[in-house]
Short mmCIF file of C-alpha atoms in Angstrom, two decimals:
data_model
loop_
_atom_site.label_atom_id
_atom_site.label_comp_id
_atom_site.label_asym_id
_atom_site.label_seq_id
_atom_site.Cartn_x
_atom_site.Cartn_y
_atom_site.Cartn_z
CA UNK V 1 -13.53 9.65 29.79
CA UNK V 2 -11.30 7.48 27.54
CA UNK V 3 -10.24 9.46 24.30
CA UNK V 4 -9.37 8.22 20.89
CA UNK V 5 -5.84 9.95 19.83
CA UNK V 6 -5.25 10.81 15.94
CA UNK V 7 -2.09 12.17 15.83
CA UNK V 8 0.05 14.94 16.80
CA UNK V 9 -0.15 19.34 15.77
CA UNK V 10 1.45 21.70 16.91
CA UNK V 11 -0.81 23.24 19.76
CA UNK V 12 -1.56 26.54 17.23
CA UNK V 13 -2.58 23.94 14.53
CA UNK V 14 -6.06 25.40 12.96
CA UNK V 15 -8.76 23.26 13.94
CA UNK V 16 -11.59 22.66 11.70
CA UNK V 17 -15.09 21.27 12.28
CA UNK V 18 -14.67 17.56 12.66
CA UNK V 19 -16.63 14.43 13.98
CA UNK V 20 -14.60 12.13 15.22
CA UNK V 21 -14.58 8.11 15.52
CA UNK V 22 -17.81 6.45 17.45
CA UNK V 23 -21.65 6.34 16.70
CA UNK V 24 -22.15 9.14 18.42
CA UNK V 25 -20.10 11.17 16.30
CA UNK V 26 -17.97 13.62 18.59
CA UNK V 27 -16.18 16.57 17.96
CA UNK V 28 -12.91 16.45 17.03
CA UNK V 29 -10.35 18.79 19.26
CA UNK V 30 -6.77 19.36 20.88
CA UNK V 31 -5.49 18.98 24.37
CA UNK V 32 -2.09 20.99 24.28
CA UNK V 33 1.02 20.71 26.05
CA UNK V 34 3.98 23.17 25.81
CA UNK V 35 4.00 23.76 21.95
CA UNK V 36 2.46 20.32 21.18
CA UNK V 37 -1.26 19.59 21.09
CA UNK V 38 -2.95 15.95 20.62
CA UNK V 39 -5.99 15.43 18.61
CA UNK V 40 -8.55 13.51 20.42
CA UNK V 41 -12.35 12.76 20.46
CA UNK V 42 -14.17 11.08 23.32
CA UNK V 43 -14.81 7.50 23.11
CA UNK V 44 -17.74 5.45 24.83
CA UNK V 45 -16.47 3.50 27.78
CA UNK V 46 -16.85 0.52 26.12
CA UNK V 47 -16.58 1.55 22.12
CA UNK V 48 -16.01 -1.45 19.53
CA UNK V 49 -14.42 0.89 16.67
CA UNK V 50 -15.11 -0.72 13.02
CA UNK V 51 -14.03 -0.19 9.84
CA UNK V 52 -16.37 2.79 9.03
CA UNK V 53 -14.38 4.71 11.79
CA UNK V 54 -10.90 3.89 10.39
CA UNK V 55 -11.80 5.38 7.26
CA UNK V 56 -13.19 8.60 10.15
CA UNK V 57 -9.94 8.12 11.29
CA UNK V 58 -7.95 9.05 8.22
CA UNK V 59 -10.49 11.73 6.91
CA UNK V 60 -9.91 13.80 9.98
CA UNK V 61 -6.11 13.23 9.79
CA UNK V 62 -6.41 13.81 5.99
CA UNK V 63 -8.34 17.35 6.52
CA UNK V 64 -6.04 18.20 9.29
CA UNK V 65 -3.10 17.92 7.31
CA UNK V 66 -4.21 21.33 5.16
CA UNK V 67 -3.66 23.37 7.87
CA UNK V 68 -0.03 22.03 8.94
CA UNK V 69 1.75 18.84 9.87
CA UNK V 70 0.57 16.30 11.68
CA UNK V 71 1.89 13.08 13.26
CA UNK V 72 -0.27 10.18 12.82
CA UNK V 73 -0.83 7.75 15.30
CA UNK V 74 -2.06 4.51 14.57
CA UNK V 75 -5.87 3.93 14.47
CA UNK V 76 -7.13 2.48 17.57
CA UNK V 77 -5.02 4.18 19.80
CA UNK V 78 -7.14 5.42 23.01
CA UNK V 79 -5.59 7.30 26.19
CA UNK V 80 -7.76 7.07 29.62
CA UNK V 81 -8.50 10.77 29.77
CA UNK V 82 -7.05 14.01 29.07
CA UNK V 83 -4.91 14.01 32.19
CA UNK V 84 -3.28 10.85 30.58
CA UNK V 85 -2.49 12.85 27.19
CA UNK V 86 -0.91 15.41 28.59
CA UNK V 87 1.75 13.72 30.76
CA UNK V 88 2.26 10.41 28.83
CA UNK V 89 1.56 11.14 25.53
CA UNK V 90 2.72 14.60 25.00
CA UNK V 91 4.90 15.78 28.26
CA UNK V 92 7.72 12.96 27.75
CA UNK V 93 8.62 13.85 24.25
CA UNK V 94 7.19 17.17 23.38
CA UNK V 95 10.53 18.68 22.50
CA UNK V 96 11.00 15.66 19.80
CA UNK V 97 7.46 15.95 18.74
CA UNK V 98 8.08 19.74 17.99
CA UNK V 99 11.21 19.28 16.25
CA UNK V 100 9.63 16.71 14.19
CA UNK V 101 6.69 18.53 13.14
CA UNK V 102 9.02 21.21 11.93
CA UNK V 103 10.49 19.55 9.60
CA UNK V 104 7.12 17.85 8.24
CA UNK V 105 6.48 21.62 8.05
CA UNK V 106 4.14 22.57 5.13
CA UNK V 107 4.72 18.96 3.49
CA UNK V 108 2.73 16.52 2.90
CA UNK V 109 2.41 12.57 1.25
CA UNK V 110 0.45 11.93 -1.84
CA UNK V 111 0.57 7.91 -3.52
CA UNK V 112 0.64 6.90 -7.41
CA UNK V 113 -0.53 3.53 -7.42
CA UNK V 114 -0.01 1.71 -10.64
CA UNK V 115 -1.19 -1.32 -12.34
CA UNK V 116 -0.52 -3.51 -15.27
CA UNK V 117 -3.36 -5.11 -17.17
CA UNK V 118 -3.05 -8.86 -16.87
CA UNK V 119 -4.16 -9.19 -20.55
CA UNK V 120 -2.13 -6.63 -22.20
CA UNK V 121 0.69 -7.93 -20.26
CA UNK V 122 0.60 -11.38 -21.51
CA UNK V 123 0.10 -10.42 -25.36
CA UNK V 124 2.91 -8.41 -24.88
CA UNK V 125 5.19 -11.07 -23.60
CA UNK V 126 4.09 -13.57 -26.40
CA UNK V 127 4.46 -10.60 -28.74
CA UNK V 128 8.09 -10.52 -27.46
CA UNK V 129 8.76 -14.46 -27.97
CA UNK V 130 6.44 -16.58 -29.80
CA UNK V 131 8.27 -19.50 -29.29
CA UNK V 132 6.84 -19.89 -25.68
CA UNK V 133 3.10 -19.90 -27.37
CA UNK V 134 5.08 -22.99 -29.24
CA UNK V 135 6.43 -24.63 -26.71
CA UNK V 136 2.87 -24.54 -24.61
CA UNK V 137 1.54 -26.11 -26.81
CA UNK V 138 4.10 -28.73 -27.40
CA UNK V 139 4.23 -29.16 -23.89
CA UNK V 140 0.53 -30.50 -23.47
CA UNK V 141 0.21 -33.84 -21.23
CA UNK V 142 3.77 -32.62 -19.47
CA UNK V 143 3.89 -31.73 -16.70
CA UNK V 144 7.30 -30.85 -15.98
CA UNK V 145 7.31 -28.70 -19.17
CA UNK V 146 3.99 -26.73 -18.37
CA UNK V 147 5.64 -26.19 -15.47
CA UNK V 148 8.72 -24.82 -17.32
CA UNK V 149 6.60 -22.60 -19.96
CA UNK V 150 4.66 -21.11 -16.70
CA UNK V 151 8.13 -20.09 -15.20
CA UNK V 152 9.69 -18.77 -18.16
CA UNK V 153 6.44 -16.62 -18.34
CA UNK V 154 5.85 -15.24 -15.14
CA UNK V 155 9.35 -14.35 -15.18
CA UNK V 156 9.28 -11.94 -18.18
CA UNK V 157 5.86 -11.03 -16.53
CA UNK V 158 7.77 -9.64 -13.67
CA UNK V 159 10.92 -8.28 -15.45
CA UNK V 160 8.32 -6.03 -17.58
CA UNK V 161 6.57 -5.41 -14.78
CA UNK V 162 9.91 -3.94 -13.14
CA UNK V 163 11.01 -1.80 -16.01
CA UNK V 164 7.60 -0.28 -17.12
CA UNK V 165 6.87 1.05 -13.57
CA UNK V 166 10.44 2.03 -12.88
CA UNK V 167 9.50 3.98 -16.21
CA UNK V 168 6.41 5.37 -15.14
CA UNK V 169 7.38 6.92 -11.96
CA UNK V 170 10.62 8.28 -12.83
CA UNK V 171 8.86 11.37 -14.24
CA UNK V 172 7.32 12.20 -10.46
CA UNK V 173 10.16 12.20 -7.64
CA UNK V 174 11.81 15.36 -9.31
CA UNK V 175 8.68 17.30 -7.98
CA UNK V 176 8.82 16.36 -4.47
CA UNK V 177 10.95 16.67 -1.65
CA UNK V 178 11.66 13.37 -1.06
CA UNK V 179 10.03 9.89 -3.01
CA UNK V 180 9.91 6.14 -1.65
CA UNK V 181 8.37 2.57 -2.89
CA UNK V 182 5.84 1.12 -0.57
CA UNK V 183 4.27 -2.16 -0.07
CA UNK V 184 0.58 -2.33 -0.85
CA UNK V 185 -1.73 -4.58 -0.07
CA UNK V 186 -2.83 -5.95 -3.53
CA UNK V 187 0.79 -7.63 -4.43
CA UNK V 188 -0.66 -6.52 -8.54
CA UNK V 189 -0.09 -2.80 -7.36
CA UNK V 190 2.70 -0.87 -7.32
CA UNK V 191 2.82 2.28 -4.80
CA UNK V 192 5.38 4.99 -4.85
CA UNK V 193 4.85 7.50 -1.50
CA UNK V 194 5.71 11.47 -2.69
CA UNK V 195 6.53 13.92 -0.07
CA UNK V 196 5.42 17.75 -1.39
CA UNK V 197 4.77 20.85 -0.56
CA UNK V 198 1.08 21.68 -0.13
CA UNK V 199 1.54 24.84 -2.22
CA UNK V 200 3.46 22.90 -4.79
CA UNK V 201 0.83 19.99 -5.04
CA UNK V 202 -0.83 21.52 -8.40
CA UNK V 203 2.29 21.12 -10.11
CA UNK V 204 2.28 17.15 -8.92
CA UNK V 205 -1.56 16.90 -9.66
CA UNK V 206 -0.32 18.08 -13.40
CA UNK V 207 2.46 15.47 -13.91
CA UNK V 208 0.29 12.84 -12.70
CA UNK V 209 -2.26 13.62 -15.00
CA UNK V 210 -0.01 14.03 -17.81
CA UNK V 211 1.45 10.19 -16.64
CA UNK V 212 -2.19 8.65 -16.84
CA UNK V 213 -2.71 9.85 -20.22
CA UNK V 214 0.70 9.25 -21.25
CA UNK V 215 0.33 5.27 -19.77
CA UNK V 216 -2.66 4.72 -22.01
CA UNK V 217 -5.68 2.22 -21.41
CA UNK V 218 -3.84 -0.66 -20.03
CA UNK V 219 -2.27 1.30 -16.79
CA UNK V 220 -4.95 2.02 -14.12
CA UNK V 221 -3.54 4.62 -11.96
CA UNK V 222 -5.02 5.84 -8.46
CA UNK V 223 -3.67 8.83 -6.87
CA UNK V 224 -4.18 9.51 -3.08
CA UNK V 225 -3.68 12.66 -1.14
CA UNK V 226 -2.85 14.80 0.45
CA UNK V 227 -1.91 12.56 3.74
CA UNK V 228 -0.17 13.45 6.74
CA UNK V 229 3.56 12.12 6.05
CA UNK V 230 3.17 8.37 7.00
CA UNK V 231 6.02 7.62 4.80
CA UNK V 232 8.38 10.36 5.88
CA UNK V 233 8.41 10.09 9.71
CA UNK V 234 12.31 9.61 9.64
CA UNK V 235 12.75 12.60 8.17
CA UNK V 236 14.98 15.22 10.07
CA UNK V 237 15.06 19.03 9.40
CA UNK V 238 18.31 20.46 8.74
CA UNK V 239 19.29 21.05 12.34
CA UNK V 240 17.52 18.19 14.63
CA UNK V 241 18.08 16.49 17.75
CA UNK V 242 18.21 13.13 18.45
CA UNK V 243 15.10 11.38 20.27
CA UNK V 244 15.39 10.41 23.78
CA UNK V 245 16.99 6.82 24.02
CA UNK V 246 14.64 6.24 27.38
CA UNK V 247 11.18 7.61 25.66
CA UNK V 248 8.35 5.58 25.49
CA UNK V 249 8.06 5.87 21.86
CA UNK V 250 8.69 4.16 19.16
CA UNK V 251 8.52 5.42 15.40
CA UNK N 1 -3.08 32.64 -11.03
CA UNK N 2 -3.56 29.60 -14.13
CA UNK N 3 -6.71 27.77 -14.35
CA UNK N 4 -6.38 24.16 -14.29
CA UNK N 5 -7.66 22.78 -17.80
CA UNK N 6 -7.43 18.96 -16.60
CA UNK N 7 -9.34 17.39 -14.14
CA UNK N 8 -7.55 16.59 -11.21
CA UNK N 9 -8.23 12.90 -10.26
CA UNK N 10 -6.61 13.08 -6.64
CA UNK N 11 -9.02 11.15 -3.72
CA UNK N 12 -8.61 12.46 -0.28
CA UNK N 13 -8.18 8.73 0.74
CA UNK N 14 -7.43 5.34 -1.04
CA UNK N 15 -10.85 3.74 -2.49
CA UNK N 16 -10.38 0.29 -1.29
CA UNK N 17 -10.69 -0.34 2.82
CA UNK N 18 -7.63 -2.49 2.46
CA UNK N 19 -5.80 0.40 1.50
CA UNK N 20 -7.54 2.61 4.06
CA UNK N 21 -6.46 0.11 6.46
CA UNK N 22 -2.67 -0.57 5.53
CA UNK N 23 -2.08 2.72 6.36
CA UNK N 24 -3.79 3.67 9.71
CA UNK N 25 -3.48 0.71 10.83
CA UNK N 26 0.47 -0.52 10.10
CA UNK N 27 1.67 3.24 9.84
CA UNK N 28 2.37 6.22 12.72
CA UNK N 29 4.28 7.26 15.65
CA UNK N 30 3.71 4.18 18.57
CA UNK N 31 3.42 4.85 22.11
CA UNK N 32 4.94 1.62 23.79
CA UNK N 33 2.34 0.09 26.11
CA UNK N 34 -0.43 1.86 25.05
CA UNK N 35 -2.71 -0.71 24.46
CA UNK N 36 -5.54 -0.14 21.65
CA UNK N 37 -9.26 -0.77 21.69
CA UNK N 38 -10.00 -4.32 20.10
CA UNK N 39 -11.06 -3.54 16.46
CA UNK N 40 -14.07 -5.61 15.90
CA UNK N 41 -14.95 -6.29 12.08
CA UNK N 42 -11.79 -5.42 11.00
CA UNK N 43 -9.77 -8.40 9.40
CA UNK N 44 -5.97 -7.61 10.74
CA UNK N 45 -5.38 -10.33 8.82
CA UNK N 46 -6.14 -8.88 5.53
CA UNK N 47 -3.06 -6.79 5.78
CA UNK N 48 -0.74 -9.55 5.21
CA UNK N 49 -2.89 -12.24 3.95
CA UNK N 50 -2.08 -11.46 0.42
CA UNK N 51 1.24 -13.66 0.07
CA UNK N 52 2.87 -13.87 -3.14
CA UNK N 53 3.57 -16.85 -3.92
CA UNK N 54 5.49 -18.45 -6.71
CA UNK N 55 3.33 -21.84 -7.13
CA UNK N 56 3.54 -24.82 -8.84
CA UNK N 57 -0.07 -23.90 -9.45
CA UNK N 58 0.27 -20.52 -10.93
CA UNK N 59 3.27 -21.85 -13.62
CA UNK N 60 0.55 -24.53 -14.79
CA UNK N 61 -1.83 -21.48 -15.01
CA UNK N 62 0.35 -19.25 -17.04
CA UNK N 63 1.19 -22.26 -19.21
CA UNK N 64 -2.70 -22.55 -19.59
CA UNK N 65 -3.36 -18.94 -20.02
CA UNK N 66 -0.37 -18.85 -22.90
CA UNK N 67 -2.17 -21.74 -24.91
CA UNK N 68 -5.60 -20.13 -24.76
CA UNK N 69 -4.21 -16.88 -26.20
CA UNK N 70 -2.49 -18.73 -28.62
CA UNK N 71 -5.74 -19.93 -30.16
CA UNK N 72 -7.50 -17.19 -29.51
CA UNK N 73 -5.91 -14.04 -30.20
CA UNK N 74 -8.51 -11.82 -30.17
CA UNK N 75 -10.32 -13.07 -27.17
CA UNK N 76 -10.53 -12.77 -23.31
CA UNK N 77 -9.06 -15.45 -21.73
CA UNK N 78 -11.38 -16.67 -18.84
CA UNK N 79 -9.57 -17.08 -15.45
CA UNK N 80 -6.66 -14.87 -16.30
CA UNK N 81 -7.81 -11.69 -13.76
CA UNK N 82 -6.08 -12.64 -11.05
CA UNK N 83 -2.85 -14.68 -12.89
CA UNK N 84 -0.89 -11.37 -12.31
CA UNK N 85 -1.87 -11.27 -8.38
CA UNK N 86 0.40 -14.07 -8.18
CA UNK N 87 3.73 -12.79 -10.18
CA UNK N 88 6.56 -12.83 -7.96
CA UNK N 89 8.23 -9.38 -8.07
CA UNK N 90 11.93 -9.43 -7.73
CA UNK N 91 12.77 -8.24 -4.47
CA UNK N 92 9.83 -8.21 -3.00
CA UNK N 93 9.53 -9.98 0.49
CA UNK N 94 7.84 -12.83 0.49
CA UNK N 95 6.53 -15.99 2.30
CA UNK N 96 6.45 -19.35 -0.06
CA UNK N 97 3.84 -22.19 0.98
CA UNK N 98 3.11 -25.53 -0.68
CA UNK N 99 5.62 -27.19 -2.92
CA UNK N 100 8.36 -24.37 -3.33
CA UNK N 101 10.61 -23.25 -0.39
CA UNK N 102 11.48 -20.29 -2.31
CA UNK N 103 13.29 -19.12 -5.49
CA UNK N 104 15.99 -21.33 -5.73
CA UNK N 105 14.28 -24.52 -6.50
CA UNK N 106 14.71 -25.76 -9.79
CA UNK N 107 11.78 -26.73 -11.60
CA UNK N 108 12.47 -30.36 -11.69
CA UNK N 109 13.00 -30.15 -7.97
CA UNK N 110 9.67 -28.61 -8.10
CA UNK N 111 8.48 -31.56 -10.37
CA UNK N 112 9.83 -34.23 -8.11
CA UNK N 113 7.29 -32.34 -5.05
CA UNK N 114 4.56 -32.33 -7.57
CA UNK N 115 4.87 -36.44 -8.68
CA UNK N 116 6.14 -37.74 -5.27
CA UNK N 117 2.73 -35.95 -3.61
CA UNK N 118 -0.49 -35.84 -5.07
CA UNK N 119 -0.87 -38.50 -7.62
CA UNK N 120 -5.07 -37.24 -8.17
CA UNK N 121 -4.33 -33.58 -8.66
CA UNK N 122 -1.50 -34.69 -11.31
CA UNK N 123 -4.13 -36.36 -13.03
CA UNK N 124 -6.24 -33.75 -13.36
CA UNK N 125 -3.46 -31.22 -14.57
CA UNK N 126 -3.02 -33.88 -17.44
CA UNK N 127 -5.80 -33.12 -19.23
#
């Protein structure tokens, strides 16, 4: 019976009630190894999953994460049968995948997205230089000038851009553990990736709050969490060993 | 313990399926050959599809946008949602297509591209 892996716990993780990925809706649970458990859920022989179940897929991560750490693996990722899980998924590395989990211990990853309003943006650069509303306009019928006024433009655009977020998040990586940019999908967006302690996420929830009504109307600001620690993999507890050059893994 | 007086706007998970995506999808510990169930409905391509692209197009647009507001103050400017999609951010990584091969091109290298190509679409930006 092929099963559909989520991620990694350590094998005294509390489980919760969860469906898992699939129509059919099946229960979520662990197959353990050593100190290590996987968490699976059975998976039709011949199971298209869609996008409803990777959106499954990251609730069950996302409630599993409240009750310790957990390694994600990527969606889609389906072992043969339990058999399988234990000796190639968990049995090579288990060591490494205990050590890790330690030091993801009691942390997890919460995202600020920001944006800029186009609008307010663009005022604020005319605003800033009137002369480019000037030259615009004397640059009607040319083309190379357009061109020109356009550059000039989305330059300040993006130098505002650059110093308004750096400004807004500054205020938030003093309150984590550990902070990083990310890439997001919508290239208007800006995404910074906290890593926090559960018990200390009320504190975060506060400053963010306090940074959307600081921003004002023309910032829209999403906040995301709590997430198992995509962002932090890397990270290494105080005393760590070194993964297994041979392992089939890859982070 | 203090009561919250502020709503707490924190989602469990991102709104957009993009989002949702970009994370489960790019992020996570990788078993090497484990091969994964084909995804069906799911466009991978999304992920990456939104290049950034600094465009002889989206200059002419800003240039457009600039003159509008001009005259208008006050006013929306139609067509400017979406101007700001296309904003190069410095340091970003990004993939160029069409006329510009990347930053470096000065814009009357870009203006040569523009006049030795398409004589049709120049016409129509000289409205």
């Amino acid at each position: 019976m092929p099963l559909h892996v989520y991620g990694v716990v350590a094998a005294d993780h509390p489980l919760p009630t969860l469906d898992g990925v699939g129509a059919s809706a099946p229960p979520v649970r662990l197959v353990a190894h050593a100190a290590v458990a996987a968490v699976v859920s059975a998976l039709e022989e011949a199971a298209e999953l869609e996008e409803d179940d990777a959106v499954r897929h990251l609730d069950v991560l996302g409630e599993l994460v409240l009750g310790g750490a957990v390694l994600p693996l990527p969606f889609g990722t389906v072992a043969p049968d339990e058999e399988a899980v234990r000796s190639e998924v968990l049995a090579p590395v288990a060591d490494d995948l205990r050590v890790r989990l330690e030091a993801l211990d009691g942390l997890v990853e919460v995202r600020v997205d920001v944006a800029l309003d186009e609008d307010a943006e663009l005022r604020a650069v005319l605003a800033d230089e009137p002369q480019l509303a000037a030259a615009s306009r004397n640059a009607s019928g040319n083309l190379d000038q357009r061109i020109r006024v356009g550059e000039v433009v989305a330059a300040r655009l993006a130098d505002r851009r650059k110093a308004r977020v750096e400004d807004l998040f500054s205020s938030l990586p003093p309150l984590a553990e550990d902070a990083v940019r990310v890439r997001a999908s919508d290239p208007a967006v800006d995404r910074l990736a906290l890593l926090v302690r559960l018990e200390e996420l009320s504190q975060l929830d506060a400053a963010v709050e306090e940074l959307r009504h600081a921003a004002g109307p023309d910032v829209s600001l999403e906040y995301v969490g709590p997430l198992p620690a995509y962002s932090f993999l890397e990270r290494v507890a105080p005393v760590a060993q070194e993964p297994e050059p041979s392992s089939r893994w890859g982070w | 313990m203090t009561v919250s007086t502020q709503a707490v706007h924190r989602a469990p998970r991102p709104s957009s399926l993009a989002d949702v995506l970009e994370v489960v999808l790019d992020k996570g510990i990788v078993i090497d050959a484990y091969v994964r169930v084909s995804l069906v409905g799911i466009e991978l391509l999304t992920i990456d599809a939104r290049i950034v692209v600094a465009s002889v197009d989206t200059y002419l647009r800003f240039a457009e946008a600039v003159n509008r507001l001009d005259l208008q103050p006050n006013e929306q400017v139609a067509g400017l949602p979406g101007l700001m999609r296309e904003v190069t951010q410095g340091g970003a990584k990004q993939k160029t297509k069409g006329a510009l091969s990347g930053a470096k091109d000065t814009v009357s290298d870009v203006a040569d591209k523009v006049t030795g190509g398409d004589e049709e679409k120049q016409q129509q930006e000289q409205q």
